[in-house]
Short mmCIF file of C-alpha atoms and ligand atoms in Angstrom, two decimals:
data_model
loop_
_atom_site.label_atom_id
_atom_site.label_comp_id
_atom_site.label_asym_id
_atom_site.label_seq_id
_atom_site.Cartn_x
_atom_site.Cartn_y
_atom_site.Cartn_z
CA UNK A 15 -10.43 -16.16 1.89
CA UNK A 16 -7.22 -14.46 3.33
CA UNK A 17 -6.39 -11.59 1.60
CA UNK A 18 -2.58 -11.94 1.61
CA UNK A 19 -0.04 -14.31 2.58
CA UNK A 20 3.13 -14.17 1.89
CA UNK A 21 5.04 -17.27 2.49
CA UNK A 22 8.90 -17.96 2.80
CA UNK A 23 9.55 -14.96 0.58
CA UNK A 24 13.23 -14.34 -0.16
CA UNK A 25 14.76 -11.76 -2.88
CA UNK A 26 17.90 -10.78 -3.98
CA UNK A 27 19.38 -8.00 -6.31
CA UNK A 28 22.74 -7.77 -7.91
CA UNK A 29 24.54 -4.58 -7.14
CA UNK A 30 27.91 -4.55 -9.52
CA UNK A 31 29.64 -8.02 -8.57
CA UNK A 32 27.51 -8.37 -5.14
CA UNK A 33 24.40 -9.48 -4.45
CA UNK A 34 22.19 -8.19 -1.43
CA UNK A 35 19.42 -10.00 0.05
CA UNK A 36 16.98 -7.60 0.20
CA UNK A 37 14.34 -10.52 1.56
CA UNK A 38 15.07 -13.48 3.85
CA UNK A 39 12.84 -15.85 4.14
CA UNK A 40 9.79 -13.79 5.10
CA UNK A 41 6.40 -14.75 6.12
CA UNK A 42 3.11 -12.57 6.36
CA UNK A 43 -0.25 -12.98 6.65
CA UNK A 44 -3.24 -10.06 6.48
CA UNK A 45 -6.18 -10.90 7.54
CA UNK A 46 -9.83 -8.97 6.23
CA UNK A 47 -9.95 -6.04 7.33
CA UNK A 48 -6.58 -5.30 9.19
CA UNK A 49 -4.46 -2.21 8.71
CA UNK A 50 -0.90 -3.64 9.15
CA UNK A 51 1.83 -0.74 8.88
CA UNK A 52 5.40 -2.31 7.92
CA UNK A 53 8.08 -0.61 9.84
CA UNK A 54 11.76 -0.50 9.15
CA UNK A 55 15.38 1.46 8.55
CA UNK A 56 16.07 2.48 5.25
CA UNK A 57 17.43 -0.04 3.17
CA UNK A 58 15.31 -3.04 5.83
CA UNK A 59 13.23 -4.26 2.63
CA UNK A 60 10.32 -2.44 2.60
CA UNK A 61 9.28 -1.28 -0.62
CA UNK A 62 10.95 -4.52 -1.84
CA UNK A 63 8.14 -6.45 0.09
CA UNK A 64 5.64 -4.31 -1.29
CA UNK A 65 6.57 -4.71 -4.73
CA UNK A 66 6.75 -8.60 -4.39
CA UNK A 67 3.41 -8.25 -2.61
CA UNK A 68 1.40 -6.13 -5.62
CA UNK A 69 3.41 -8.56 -8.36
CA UNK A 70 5.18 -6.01 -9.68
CA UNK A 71 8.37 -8.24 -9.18
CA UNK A 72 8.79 -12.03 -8.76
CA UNK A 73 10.43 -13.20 -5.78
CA UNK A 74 13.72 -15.66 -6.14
CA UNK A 75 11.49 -18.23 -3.99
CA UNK A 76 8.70 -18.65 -1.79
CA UNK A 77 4.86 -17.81 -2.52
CA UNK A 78 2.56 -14.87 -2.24
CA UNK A 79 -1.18 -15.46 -2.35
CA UNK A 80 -3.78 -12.51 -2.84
CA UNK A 81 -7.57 -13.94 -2.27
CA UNK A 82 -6.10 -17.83 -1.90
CA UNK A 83 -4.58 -17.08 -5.87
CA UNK A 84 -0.83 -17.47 -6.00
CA UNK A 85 0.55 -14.58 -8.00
CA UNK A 86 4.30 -15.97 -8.15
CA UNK A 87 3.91 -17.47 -10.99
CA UNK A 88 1.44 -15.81 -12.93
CA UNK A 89 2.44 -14.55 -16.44
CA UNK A 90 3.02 -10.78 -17.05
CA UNK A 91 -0.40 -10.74 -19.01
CA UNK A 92 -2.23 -12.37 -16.52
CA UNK A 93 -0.42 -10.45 -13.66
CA UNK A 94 -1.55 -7.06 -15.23
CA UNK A 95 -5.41 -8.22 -15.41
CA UNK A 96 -5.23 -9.94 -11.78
CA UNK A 97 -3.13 -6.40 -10.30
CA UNK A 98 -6.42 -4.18 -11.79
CA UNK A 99 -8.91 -6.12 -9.62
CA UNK A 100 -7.30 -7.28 -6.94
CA UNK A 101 -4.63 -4.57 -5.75
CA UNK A 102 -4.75 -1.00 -5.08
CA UNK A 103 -1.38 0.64 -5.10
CA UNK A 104 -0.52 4.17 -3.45
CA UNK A 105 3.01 5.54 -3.80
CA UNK A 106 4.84 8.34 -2.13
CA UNK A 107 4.90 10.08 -4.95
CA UNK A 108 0.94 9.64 -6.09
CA UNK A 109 1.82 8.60 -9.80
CA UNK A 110 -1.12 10.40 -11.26
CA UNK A 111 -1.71 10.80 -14.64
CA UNK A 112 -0.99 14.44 -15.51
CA UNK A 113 -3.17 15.14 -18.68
CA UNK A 114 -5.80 13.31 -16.74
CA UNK A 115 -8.24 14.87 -14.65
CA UNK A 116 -9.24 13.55 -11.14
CA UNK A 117 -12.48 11.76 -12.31
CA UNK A 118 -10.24 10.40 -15.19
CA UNK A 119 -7.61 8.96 -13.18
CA UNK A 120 -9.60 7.68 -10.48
CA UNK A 121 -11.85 5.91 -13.34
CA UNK A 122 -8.55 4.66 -15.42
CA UNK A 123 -8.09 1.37 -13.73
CA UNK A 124 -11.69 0.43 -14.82
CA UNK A 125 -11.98 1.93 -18.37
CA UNK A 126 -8.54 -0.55 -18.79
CA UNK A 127 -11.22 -3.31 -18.55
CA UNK A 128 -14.28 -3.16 -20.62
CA UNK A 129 -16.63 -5.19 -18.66
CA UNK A 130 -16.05 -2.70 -15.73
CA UNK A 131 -16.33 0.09 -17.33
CA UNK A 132 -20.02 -0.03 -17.59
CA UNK A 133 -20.25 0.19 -13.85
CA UNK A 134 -18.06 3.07 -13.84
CA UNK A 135 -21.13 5.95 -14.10
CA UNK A 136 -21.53 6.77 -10.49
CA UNK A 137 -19.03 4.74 -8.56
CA UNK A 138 -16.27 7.36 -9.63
CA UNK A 139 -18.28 10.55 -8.31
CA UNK A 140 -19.58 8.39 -5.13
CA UNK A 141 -15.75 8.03 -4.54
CA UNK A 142 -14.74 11.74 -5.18
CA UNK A 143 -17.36 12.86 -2.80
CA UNK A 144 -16.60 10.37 0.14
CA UNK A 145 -12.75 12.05 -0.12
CA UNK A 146 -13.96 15.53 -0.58
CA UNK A 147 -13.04 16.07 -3.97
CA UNK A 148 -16.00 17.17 -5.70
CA UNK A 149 -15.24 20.63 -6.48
CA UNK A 150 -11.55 19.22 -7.93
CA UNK A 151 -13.35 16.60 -9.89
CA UNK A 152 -12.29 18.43 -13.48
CA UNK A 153 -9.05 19.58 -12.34
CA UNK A 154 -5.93 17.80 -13.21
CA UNK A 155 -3.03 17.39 -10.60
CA UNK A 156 -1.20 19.93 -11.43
CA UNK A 157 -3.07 22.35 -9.24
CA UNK A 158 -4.36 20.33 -6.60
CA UNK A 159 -1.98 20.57 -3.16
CA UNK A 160 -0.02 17.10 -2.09
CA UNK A 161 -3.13 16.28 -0.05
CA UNK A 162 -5.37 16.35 -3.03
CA UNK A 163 -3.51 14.57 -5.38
CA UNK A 164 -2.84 11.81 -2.79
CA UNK A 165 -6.72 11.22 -1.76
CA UNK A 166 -7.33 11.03 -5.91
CA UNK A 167 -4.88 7.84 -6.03
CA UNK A 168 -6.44 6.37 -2.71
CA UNK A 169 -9.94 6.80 -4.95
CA UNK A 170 -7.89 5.40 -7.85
CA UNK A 171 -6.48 2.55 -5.80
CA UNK A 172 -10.19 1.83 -4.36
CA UNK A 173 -11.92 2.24 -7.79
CA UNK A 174 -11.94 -1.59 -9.05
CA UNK A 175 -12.84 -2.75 -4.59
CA UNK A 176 -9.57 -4.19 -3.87
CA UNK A 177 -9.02 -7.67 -1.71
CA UNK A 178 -5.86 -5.22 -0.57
CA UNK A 179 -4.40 -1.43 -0.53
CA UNK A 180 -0.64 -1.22 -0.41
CA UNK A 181 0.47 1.63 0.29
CA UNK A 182 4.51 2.55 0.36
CA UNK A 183 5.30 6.05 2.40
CA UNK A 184 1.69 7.23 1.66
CA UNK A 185 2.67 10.24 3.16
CA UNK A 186 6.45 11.13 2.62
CA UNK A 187 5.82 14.02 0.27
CA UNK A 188 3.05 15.49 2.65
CA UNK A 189 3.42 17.94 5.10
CA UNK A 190 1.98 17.72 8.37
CA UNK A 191 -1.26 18.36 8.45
CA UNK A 192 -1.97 16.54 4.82
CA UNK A 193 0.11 13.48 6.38
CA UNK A 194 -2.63 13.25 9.09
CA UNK A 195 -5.58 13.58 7.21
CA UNK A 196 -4.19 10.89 4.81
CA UNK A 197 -3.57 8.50 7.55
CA UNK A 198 -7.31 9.21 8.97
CA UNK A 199 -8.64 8.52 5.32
CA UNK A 200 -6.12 4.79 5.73
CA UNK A 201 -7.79 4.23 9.60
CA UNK A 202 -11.85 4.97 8.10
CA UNK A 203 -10.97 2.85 4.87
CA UNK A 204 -10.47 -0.06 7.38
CA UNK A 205 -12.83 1.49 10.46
CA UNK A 206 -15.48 2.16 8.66
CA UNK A 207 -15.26 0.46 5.36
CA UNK A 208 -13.79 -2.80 6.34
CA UNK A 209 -10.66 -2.62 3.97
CA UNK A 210 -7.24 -4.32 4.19
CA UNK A 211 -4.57 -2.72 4.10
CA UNK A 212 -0.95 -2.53 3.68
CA UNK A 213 1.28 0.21 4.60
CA UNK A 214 5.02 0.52 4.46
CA UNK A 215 6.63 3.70 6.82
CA UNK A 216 9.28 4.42 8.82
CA UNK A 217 7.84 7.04 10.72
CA UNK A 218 6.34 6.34 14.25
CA UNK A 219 3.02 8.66 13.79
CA UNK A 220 2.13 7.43 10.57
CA UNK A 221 2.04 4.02 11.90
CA UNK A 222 0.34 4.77 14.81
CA UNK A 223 -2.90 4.45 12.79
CA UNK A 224 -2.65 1.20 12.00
CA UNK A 225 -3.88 -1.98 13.98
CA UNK A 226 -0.57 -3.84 13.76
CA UNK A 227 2.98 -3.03 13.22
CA UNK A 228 5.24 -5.62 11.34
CA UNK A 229 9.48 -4.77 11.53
CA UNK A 230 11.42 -5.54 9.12
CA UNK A 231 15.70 -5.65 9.50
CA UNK A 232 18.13 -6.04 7.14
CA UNK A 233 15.69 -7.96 4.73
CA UNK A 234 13.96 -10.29 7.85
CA UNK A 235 10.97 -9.58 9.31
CA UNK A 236 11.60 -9.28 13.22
CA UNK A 237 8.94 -8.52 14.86
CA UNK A 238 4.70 -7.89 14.90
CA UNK A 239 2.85 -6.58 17.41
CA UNK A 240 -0.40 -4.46 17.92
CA UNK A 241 -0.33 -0.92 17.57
CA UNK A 242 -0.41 0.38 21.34
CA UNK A 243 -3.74 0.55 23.35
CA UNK A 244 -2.83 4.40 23.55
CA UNK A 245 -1.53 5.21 20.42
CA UNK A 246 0.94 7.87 21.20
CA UNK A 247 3.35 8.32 18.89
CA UNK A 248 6.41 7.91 21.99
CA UNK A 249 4.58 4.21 23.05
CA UNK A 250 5.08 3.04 19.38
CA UNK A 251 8.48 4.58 19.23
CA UNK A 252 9.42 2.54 22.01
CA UNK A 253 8.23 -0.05 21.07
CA UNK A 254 9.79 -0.34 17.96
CA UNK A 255 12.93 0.78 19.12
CA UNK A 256 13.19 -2.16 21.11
CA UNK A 257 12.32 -4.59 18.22
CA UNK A 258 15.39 -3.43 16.77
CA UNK A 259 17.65 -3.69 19.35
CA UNK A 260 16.46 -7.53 20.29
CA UNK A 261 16.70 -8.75 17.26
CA UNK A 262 19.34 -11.49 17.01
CA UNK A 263 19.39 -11.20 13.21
N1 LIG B 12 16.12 -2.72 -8.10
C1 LIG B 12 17.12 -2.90 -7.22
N2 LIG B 12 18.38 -3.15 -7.63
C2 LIG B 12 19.39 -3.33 -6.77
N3 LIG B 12 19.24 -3.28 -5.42
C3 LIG B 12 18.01 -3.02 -4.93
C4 LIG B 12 16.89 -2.79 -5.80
N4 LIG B 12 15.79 -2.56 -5.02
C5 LIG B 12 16.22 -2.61 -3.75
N5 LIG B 12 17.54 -2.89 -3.68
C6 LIG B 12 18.34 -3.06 -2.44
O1 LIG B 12 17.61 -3.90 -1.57
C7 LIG B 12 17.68 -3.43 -0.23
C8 LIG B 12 16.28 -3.12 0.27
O2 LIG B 12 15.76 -1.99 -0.43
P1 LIG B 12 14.28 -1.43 -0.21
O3 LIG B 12 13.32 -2.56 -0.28
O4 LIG B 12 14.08 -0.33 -1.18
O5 LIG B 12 14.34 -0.88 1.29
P2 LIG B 12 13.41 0.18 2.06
O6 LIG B 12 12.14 0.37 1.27
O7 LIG B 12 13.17 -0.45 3.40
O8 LIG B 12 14.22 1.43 2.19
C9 LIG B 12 18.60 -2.22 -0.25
O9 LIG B 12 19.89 -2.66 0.07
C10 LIG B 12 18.53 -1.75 -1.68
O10 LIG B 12 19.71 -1.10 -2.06
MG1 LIG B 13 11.29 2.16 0.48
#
């Protein structure tokens, strides 16, 4: 089983009386157990391939398959169920449920479907402990720092054993040092725990713990490569710098 492909993806969005192709014909493919960061300019198409990619919109044509399913044509009802158990999602802005407390919002996803929710007892504290959140297990987010409150939705996103994490600008409300431990948790998920991954950045040392880099311009992919043997931040810099300016798009 792949755990993502997307296939000849192309979207478009109506701004006033234009349109803008915010997707050309792209095509993707993840295998188990890769970290892939998606690079790009503002505006390039990120997020807009992520959301395609976690069904959370339909794309004018082409496919996307998560685990071999095709989820372009999947009903909202069916997308909802499929999203739950199949995709863990991690935004910029963590998108944690305030009156919730960590335990509760990493254990949401599976009290939403009753058949998992017996496993829940366990599985939840297991994943609070592996991210060092034990002592902030009753606490809601309120008073946790940007760090905390991130590592709670990577546990939320990881709660139901994802084929794949997408994650868009994981680390744009972080500071420093919170962005790097969040992008140590991303390399371990996949080092250690053998998990897929998706992550959309623009920033250099953020993607520098991935495997792979893909580049997206003006709504076309351009260019994938692997992350440099090095991994400095200035290698990857280059390198991506010079994506962009050989691109014939
Ligand atoms: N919901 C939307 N409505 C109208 N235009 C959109 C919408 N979402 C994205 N776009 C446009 O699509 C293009 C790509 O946006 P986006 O995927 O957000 O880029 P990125 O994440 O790389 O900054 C931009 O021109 C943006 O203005
Ligand atoms: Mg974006």
């Amino acid at each position: 089983m792949t755990p993502l492909v997307v296939e000849n993806v192309s979207k478009s969005f109506k701004q006033g009386s234009r349109s803008v192709q915010a997707l050309a014909s792209v095509s993707l493919r993840v295998a188990e157990g890769q970290f892939l960061a998606i690079m790009g300019a503002s505006g390039s198409g990120k997020s807009t391939l992520l959301h395609l990619m976690a069904g959370l919109a339909p794309p004018d044509s082409g496919r996307i398959l998560i685990n071999d399913q095709d989820i372009s044509h999947m009903s909202d009802r069916q997308l909802t169920l499929f999203r739950r158990q199949n995709i863990g999602l991690v935004f910029q802005a963590f998108n944690l449920i305030p009156t919730l407390s960590a335990w509760e919002n990493v254990a949401l996803p599976l009290m939403l479907d009753r058949k998992a929710a017996a496993s829940l007892d366990g599985k939840v504290d297991q994943l609070l402990q592996t991210f060092n959140l034990t002592d902030r297990r009753d606490h809601r987010p309120d008073v946790m720092s940007g760090g905390e409150q991130q590592r709670v939705a990577i546990a939320r996103a990881l709660i139901a054993d994802p084929a794949v994490v997408l994650a868009d600008e994981p680390t744009g409300n972080l500071d420093s040092a919170n962005s790097k431990s969040i992008c140590e948790l991303l390399r371990d998920l996949c080092a250690i725990h053998g998990k897929t991954i998706v992550m959309v950045t623009h920033e250099p040392s953020v993607a520098a713990y991935a495997q792979e880099v893909a580049v997206m311009k003006d709504g076309h992919l351009i260019d994938r490569f692997p992350t440099p043997q090095t991994s400095t931040t200035t290698d990857l810099a280059l390198r991506y710098q010079e994506s962009l300016k050989t691109a014939t798009t």
